Amino acid sequence: MVELATLLLGAAAAFVVFAIVGLYRVYAGPTAPDRVIATSVVGTNTVIVIALLAAVLDEPVYLDIALVYGLLNFLLAIAFSKFSVERGEVL
């Protein structure tokens, strides 16, 4: 039987791979909204990885870090939306 910690580490590794794939979209674009959405996806994957590591290592303080990182990721998306609306780039 596979241990729970091994499954959680495998899931964390999968999300790291997904984040690396998302970095391609951050680099390639083709538009600024695509890059921001990709950045948000990478940030969300990072929050998931931190939360999974908190469960594996039994360190609840990592959940606090994941929560703060998630809030910063959300604020980035809101700031970009406000910036886009002010510049008239909304379709």
Coordinates of N, CA, C and O in Angstrom, one line a residue:
M1 N 0.8 -1.2 0.0 CA 0.0 0.0 0.0 C 0.9 1.2 0.0 O 1.9 1.3 0.7
V2 N 0.5 2.2 -0.8 CA 1.2 3.4 -0.9 C 0.9 4.4 0.3 O -0.3 4.5 0.6
E3 N 1.9 5.0 0.9 CA 1.6 5.9 2.0 C 1.0 7.2 1.5 O 1.2 7.6 0.4
L4 N 0.3 7.8 2.4 CA -0.4 9.1 2.1 C 0.6 10.2 1.7 O 0.5 11.0 0.8
A5 N 1.7 10.2 2.5 CA 2.8 11.2 2.3 C 3.3 11.0 0.9 O 3.6 12.1 0.2
T6 N 3.5 9.8 0.4 CA 4.1 9.6 -1.0 C 3.1 10.1 -2.0 O 3.5 10.7 -3.0
L7 N 1.8 9.9 -1.8 CA 0.8 10.4 -2.7 C 0.7 11.9 -2.8 O 0.6 12.5 -3.8
L8 N 0.8 12.5 -1.6 CA 0.8 14.0 -1.5 C 2.0 14.6 -2.2 O 2.0 15.6 -2.9
L9 N 3.2 13.9 -2.0 CA 4.4 14.4 -2.7 C 4.3 14.2 -4.2 O 4.8 15.1 -4.9
G10 N 3.7 13.1 -4.6 CA 3.5 12.9 -6.1 C 2.6 14.0 -6.6 O 2.8 14.5 -7.7
A11 N 1.5 14.3 -5.9 CA 0.6 15.4 -6.4 C 1.3 16.7 -6.4 O 1.1 17.5 -7.3
A12 N 2.1 17.0 -5.4 CA 2.9 18.2 -5.4 C 3.8 18.3 -6.6 O 4.0 19.4 -7.2
A13 N 4.5 17.2 -6.9 CA 5.4 17.2 -8.0 C 4.6 17.4 -9.3 O 5.1 18.1 -10.2
A14 N 3.4 16.9 -9.4 CA 2.6 17.1 -10.6 C 2.2 18.6 -10.8 O 2.3 19.1 -11.9
F15 N 1.9 19.2 -9.7 CA 1.6 20.6 -9.7 C 2.8 21.5 -10.0 O 2.6 22.5 -10.7
V16 N 4.0 21.1 -9.6 CA 5.2 21.8 -10.0 C 5.4 21.7 -11.5 O 5.7 22.7 -12.2
V17 N 5.1 20.5 -12.1 CA 5.2 20.4 -13.5 C 4.2 21.3 -14.2 O 4.5 21.9 -15.2
F18 N 3.0 21.3 -13.7 CA 2.0 22.2 -14.3 C 2.4 23.6 -14.2 O 2.1 24.4 -15.2
A19 N 3.0 24.0 -13.2 CA 3.5 25.4 -13.0 C 4.6 25.7 -14.0 O 4.6 26.8 -14.6
I20 N 5.5 24.8 -14.2 CA 6.5 25.0 -15.2 C 5.9 25.1 -16.6 O 6.4 25.9 -17.4
V21 N 4.9 24.3 -16.9 CA 4.3 24.4 -18.2 C 3.6 25.8 -18.3 O 3.6 26.4 -19.4
G22 N 3.0 26.2 -17.2 CA 2.3 27.5 -17.2 C 3.3 28.7 -17.5 O 3.0 29.7 -18.0
L23 N 4.6 28.5 -17.0 CA 5.6 29.5 -17.3 C 5.8 29.8 -18.8 O 6.2 30.9 -19.1
Y24 N 5.6 28.7 -19.6 CA 5.8 28.9 -21.0 C 4.7 30.0 -21.5 O 5.1 30.8 -22.3
R25 N 3.5 29.9 -21.0 CA 2.5 30.8 -21.4 C 2.8 32.2 -20.9 O 2.5 33.2 -21.6
V26 N 3.4 32.3 -19.7 CA 3.8 33.6 -19.2 C 4.9 34.2 -20.2 O 4.8 35.4 -20.5
Y27 N 5.8 33.4 -20.7 CA 6.8 33.9 -21.5 C 6.3 34.1 -23.0 O 6.6 35.2 -23.6
A28 N 5.5 33.2 -23.5 CA 5.1 33.3 -24.9 C 3.9 34.3 -25.1 O 3.8 34.8 -26.2
G29 N 3.1 34.5 -24.2 CA 2.0 35.5 -24.4 C 0.8 34.9 -25.0 O 0.3 33.9 -24.5
P30 N 0.3 35.3 -26.1 CA 0.7 36.4 -27.0 C 0.2 37.8 -26.5 O 0.7 38.8 -27.0
T31 N -0.8 37.8 -25.6 CA -1.3 39.1 -25.1 C -1.0 39.3 -23.6 O -0.8 38.3 -22.9
A32 N -1.2 40.5 -23.2 CA -0.9 40.8 -21.7 C -1.9 40.0 -20.9 O -1.5 39.5 -19.8
P33 N -3.2 40.0 -21.2 CA -4.2 39.2 -20.4 C -3.8 37.7 -20.3 O -4.0 37.1 -19.2
D34 N -3.3 37.1 -21.4 CA -2.9 35.8 -21.4 C -1.7 35.6 -20.4 O -1.7 34.6 -19.6
R35 N -0.8 36.5 -20.4 CA 0.3 36.4 -19.4 C -0.1 36.5 -18.0 O 0.4 35.8 -17.1
V36 N -1.1 37.4 -17.7 CA -1.6 37.6 -16.4 C -2.3 36.4 -15.9 O -2.2 35.9 -14.7
I37 N -3.2 35.8 -16.7 CA -3.9 34.6 -16.4 C -2.9 33.5 -16.1 O -3.1 32.7 -15.1
A38 N -1.9 33.3 -16.9 CA -0.9 32.3 -16.7 C -0.1 32.5 -15.4 O 0.2 31.6 -14.7
T39 N 0.2 33.8 -15.1 CA 0.8 34.1 -13.9 C -0.1 33.7 -12.7 O 0.4 33.2 -11.7
S40 N -1.4 33.9 -12.8 CA -2.3 33.6 -11.8 C -2.4 32.0 -11.6 O -2.4 31.5 -10.5
V41 N -2.3 31.3 -12.7 CA -2.3 29.9 -12.7 C -1.1 29.3 -12.0 O -1.1 28.4 -11.1
V42 N 0.1 29.9 -12.3 CA 1.3 29.5 -11.7 C 1.3 29.8 -10.2 O 1.7 29.0 -9.4
G43 N 0.7 31.0 -9.8 CA 0.6 31.3 -8.4 C -0.3 30.4 -7.7 O 0.0 30.0 -6.5
T44 N -1.4 30.0 -8.3 CA -2.4 29.0 -7.7 C -1.7 27.7 -7.5 O -1.9 27.0 -6.4
N45 N -1.0 27.2 -8.5 CA -0.2 26.0 -8.4 C 0.8 26.0 -7.2 O 1.0 25.1 -6.5
T46 N 1.4 27.2 -7.1 CA 2.4 27.3 -6.0 C 1.7 27.2 -4.6 O 2.2 26.6 -3.7
V47 N 0.5 27.8 -4.5 CA -0.2 27.8 -3.2 C -0.6 26.3 -2.9 O -0.5 25.8 -1.8
I48 N -1.0 25.6 -4.0 CA -1.4 24.2 -3.8 C -0.2 23.3 -3.3 O -0.3 22.5 -2.4
V49 N 1.0 23.6 -4.0 CA 2.2 22.9 -3.6 C 2.6 23.2 -2.2 O 2.9 22.2 -1.4
I50 N 2.5 24.4 -1.8 CA 2.9 24.8 -0.4 C 1.9 24.1 0.6 O 2.3 23.6 1.6
A51 N 0.6 24.1 0.3 CA -0.4 23.4 1.1 C -0.1 21.9 1.2 O -0.2 21.3 2.3
L52 N 0.2 21.3 0.1 CA 0.5 19.9 0.1 C 1.8 19.6 1.0 O 1.8 18.6 1.7
L53 N 2.8 20.4 0.8 CA 4.0 20.2 1.6 C 3.7 20.4 3.1 O 4.3 19.8 4.0
A54 N 2.8 21.4 3.4 CA 2.4 21.6 4.8 C 1.8 20.3 5.4 O 2.0 19.9 6.5
A55 N 1.0 19.6 4.6 CA 0.4 18.4 5.1 C 1.4 17.3 5.2 O 1.3 16.5 6.2
V56 N 2.3 17.2 4.3 CA 3.3 16.1 4.3 C 4.3 16.3 5.5 O 4.6 15.4 6.2
L57 N 4.7 17.5 5.7 CA 5.7 17.8 6.7 C 5.1 18.1 8.1 O 5.8 18.3 9.1
D58 N 3.8 18.1 8.1 CA 3.0 18.4 9.4 C 3.5 19.7 10.0 O 3.8 19.8 11.2
E59 N 3.6 20.7 9.1 CA 4.0 22.1 9.6 C 2.8 23.1 9.2 O 2.7 23.6 8.1
P60 N 2.0 23.4 10.2 CA 0.8 24.2 9.9 C 1.2 25.7 9.5 O 0.4 26.4 8.9
V61 N 2.4 26.1 9.9 CA 2.8 27.5 9.5 C 2.9 27.6 8.0 O 2.7 28.7 7.5
Y62 N 3.2 26.6 7.3 CA 3.2 26.7 5.8 C 1.8 27.0 5.2 O 1.7 27.6 4.2
L63 N 0.8 26.6 5.9 CA -0.6 27.0 5.5 C -0.8 28.5 5.5 O -1.4 29.1 4.7
D64 N -0.2 29.1 6.6 CA -0.3 30.6 6.7 C 0.5 31.2 5.5 O 0.0 32.2 4.9
I65 N 1.6 30.7 5.1 CA 2.4 31.2 4.0 C 1.6 31.0 2.7 O 1.5 31.9 1.9
A66 N 1.0 29.8 2.5 CA 0.1 29.6 1.4 C -1.0 30.6 1.3 O -1.4 31.1 0.2
L67 N -1.6 30.9 2.4 CA -2.8 31.8 2.4 C -2.3 33.2 2.0 O -3.0 33.8 1.2
V68 N -1.2 33.7 2.6 CA -0.7 35.0 2.2 C -0.4 35.1 0.7 O -0.7 36.0 0.0
Y69 N 0.3 34.0 0.3 CA 0.7 34.0 -1.2 C -0.6 34.0 -2.1 O -0.6 34.6 -3.1
G70 N -1.6 33.2 -1.6 CA -2.9 33.2 -2.4 C -3.5 34.6 -2.5 O -4.1 35.0 -3.5
L71 N -3.5 35.3 -1.3 CA -4.1 36.6 -1.3 C -3.3 37.6 -2.2 O -3.9 38.4 -2.9
L72 N -2.0 37.5 -2.2 CA -1.2 38.3 -3.0 C -1.4 38.0 -4.5 O -1.5 38.9 -5.4
N73 N -1.6 36.7 -4.8 CA -2.0 36.3 -6.2 C -3.3 36.9 -6.6 O -3.4 37.4 -7.7
F74 N -4.3 36.9 -5.7 CA -5.6 37.5 -6.0 C -5.5 39.0 -6.2 O -6.1 39.6 -7.2
L75 N -4.7 39.7 -5.4 CA -4.5 41.1 -5.5 C -3.8 41.5 -6.8 O -4.1 42.5 -7.4
L76 N -2.9 40.7 -7.3 CA -2.3 40.9 -8.6 C -3.3 40.9 -9.7 O -3.3 41.8 -10.6
A77 N -4.2 39.9 -9.7 CA -5.2 39.8 -10.7 C -6.2 41.0 -10.7 O -6.5 41.6 -11.7
I78 N -6.6 41.5 -9.5 CA -7.4 42.6 -9.3 C -6.7 43.9 -9.8 O -7.3 44.7 -10.5
A79 N -5.4 44.1 -9.5 CA -4.7 45.2 -9.9 C -4.6 45.3 -11.4 O -4.7 46.3 -12.0
F80 N -4.3 44.1 -12.0 CA -4.2 44.1 -13.5 C -5.5 44.4 -14.1 O -5.6 45.2 -15.1
S81 N -6.6 44.0 -13.6 CA -7.9 44.3 -14.1 C -8.2 45.8 -14.1 O -8.7 46.4 -15.0
K82 N -7.9 46.4 -12.9 CA -8.1 47.8 -12.8 C -7.3 48.6 -13.7 O -7.7 49.5 -14.4
F83 N -6.0 48.2 -13.9 CA -5.1 48.8 -14.8 C -5.6 48.7 -16.3 O -5.6 49.7 -17.0
S84 N -6.1 47.5 -16.6 CA -6.6 47.3 -18.0 C -7.9 48.2 -18.3 O -8.0 48.7 -19.3
V85 N -8.8 48.3 -17.3 CA -10.0 49.1 -17.5 C -9.6 50.6 -17.6 O -10.1 51.3 -18.5
E86 N -8.7 51.0 -16.8 CA -8.3 52.4 -16.9 C -7.6 52.8 -18.2 O -7.7 53.9 -18.7
R87 N -6.9 51.8 -18.8 CA -6.2 52.1 -20.1 C -7.2 51.8 -21.3 O -6.8 52.1 -22.4
G88 N -8.4 51.3 -21.0 CA -9.3 51.1 -22.1 C -9.0 49.9 -22.9 O -9.4 49.8 -24.1
E89 N -8.4 48.9 -22.3 CA -8.0 47.7 -23.0 C -9.0 46.6 -22.9 O -8.8 45.4 -23.3
V90 N -10.2 46.8 -22.2 CA -11.2 45.8 -22.0 C -12.0 45.7 -23.3 O -12.4 46.7 -23.8
L91 N -12.3 44.5 -23.7 CA -13.1 44.3 -24.9 C -14.5 44.5 -24.7 O -15.1 44.3 -23.7

